[in-house]
C-alpha positions as CSV (number, residue, x, y, z in Angstrom):
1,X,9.3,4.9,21.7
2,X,13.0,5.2,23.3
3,X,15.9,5.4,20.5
4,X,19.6,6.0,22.2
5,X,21.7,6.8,19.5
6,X,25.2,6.0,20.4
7,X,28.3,5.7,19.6
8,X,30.2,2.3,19.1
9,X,32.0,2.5,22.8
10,X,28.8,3.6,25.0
11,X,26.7,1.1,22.4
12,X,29.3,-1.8,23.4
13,X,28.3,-1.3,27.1
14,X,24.1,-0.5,26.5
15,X,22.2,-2.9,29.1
16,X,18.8,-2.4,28.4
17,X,16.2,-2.1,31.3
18,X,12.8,-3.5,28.7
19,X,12.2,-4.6,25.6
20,X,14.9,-3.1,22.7
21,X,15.7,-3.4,19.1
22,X,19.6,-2.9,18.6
23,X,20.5,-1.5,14.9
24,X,24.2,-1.9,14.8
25,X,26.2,-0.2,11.7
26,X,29.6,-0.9,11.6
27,X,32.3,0.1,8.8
28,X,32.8,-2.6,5.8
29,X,35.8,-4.8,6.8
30,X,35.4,-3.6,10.5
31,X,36.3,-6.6,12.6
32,X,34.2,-5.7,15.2
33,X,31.5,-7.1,12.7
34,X,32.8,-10.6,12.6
35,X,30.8,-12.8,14.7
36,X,33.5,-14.5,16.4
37,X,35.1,-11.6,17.9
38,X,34.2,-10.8,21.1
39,X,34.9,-7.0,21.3
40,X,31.2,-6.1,18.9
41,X,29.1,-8.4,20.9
42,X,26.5,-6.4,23.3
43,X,25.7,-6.8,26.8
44,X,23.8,-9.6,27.4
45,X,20.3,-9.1,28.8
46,X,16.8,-10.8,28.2
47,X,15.7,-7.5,27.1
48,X,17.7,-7.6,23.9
49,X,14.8,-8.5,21.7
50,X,16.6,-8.8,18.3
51,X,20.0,-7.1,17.1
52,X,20.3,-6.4,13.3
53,X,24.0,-5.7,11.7
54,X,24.4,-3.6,8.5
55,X,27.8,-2.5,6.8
56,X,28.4,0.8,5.1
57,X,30.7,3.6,5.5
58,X,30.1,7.2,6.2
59,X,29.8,9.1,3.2
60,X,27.8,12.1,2.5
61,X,28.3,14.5,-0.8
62,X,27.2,17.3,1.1
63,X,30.3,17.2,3.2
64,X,32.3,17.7,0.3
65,X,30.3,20.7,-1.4
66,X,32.9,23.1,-0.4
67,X,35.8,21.2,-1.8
68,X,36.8,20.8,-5.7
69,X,34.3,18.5,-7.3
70,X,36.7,15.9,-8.0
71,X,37.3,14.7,-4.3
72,X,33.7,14.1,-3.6
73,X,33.6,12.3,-6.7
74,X,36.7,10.6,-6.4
75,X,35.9,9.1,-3.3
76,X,32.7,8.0,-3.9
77,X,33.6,6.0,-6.7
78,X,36.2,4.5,-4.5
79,X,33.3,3.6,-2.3
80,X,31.4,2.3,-5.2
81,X,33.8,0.2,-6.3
82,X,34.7,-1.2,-3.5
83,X,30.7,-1.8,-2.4
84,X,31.5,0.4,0.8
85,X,28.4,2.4,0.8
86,X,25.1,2.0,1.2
87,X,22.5,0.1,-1.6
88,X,19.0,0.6,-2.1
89,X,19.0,-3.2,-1.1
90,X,20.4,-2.5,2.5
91,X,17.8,0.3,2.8
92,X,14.9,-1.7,2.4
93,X,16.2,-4.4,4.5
94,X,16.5,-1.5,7.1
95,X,13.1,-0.3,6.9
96,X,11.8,-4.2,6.5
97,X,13.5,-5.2,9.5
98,X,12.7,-2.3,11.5
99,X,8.8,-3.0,10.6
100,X,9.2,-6.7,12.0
101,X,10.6,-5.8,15.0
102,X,8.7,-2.0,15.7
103,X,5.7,-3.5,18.0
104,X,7.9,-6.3,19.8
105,X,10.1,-2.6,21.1
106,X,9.4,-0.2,23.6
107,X,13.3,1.1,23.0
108,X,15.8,0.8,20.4
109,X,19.2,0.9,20.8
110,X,21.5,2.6,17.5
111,X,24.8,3.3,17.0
112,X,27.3,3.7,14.2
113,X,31.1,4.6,14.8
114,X,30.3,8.1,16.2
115,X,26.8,8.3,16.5
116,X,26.7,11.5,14.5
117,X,26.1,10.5,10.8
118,X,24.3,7.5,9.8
119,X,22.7,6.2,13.1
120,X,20.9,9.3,13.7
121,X,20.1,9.4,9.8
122,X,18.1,5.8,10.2
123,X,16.9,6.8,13.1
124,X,15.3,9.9,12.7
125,X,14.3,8.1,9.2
126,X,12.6,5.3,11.1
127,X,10.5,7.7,13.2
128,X,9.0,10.0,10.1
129,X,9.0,6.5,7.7
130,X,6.5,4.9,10.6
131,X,5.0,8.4,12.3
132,X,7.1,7.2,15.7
133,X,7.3,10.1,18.2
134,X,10.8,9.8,19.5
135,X,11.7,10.0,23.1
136,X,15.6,10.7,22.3
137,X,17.8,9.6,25.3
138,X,21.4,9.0,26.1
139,X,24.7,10.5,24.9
140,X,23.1,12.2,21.5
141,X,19.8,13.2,23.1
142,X,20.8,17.1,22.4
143,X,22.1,16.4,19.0
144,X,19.3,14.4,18.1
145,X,16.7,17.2,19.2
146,X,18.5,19.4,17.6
147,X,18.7,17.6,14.2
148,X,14.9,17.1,14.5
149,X,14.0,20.6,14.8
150,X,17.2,21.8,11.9
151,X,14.7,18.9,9.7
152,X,11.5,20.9,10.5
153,X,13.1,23.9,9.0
154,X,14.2,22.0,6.0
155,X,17.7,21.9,6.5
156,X,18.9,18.0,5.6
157,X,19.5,14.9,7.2
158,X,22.8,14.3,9.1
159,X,24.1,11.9,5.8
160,X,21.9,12.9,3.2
161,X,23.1,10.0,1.3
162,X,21.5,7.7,3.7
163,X,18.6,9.8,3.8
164,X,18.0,9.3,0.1
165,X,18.0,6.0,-0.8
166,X,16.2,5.4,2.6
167,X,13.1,7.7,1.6
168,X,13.3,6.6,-1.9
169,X,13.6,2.6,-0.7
170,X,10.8,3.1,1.8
């Protein structure tokens, strides 16, 4: 299966060419989640066969292990509070989604903001969770071979937050 992982601009402008899933993750409060503005809506193409819309920031502890403690912490309670990042709930409906779509696909389309943090986490989730082969392609193709083999090694996920609750939802 195809997976172009993406970031939000390059996602905004994917036209796909045969049948393709598009998992969009977007910020909480991002108004380019709203579906009456015009700016988040894709492409339109008979080959979109289902687009699926979650909500969580970018937040991984590991980022923070070099700093004091407290800033990890700080912030994701601040997260928390606000109901910014991601729930087991959301996970599941990832993986549950994903399974209802999987053998409509031949591609799936993913982006985040950057395309460096959580869409490649689901994605390369997705393909070990269902024992998909990836054929990585697009903008993130390098990263996302690269991330793949780092994974192989043992080193973690791009957002080992996402990672967890998705292994432990799934």
């Amino acid at each position: 299966m195809k997976f172009y992982v993406l970031p939000y601009t390059l996602a905004r402008c994917f036209v796909p060419e045969e049948p393709t899933l598009a998992i969009r993750i977007f910020d909480p409060g991002d108004t380019r989640h709203d579906d009456n503005n015009d700016r988040q809506k894709l492409v339109q193409s008979p080959f979109w066969v289902a687009e699926l819309q979650y909500a969580f920031v970018d937040f991984d502890p590991l980022r923070y292990s070099g700093s004091p403690p407290e800033i990890a912490e700080d912030l994701e309670q601040e997260y928390q509070n606000r109901n910014w990042l991601l729930t087991p709930q959301e996970a599941t409906r990832i993986i549950q989604e994903f399974s209802k779509y999987k053998e409509q696909v031949s591609a799936v389309m993913i982006h985040c903001n950057a395309g460096m943090s959580r869409s490649p986490t689901v994605a390369l989730f997705l393909c070990k969770h269902f024992g998909i082969t990836p054929i990585w392609i697009g903008t993130r193709d390098y990263y996302m071979k690269n991330c793949t083999a780092a994974m192989a090694e043992g080193r973690p996920a791009p957002n080992s937050l996402v990672w967890g609750l998705l292994e432990k939802n799934g």
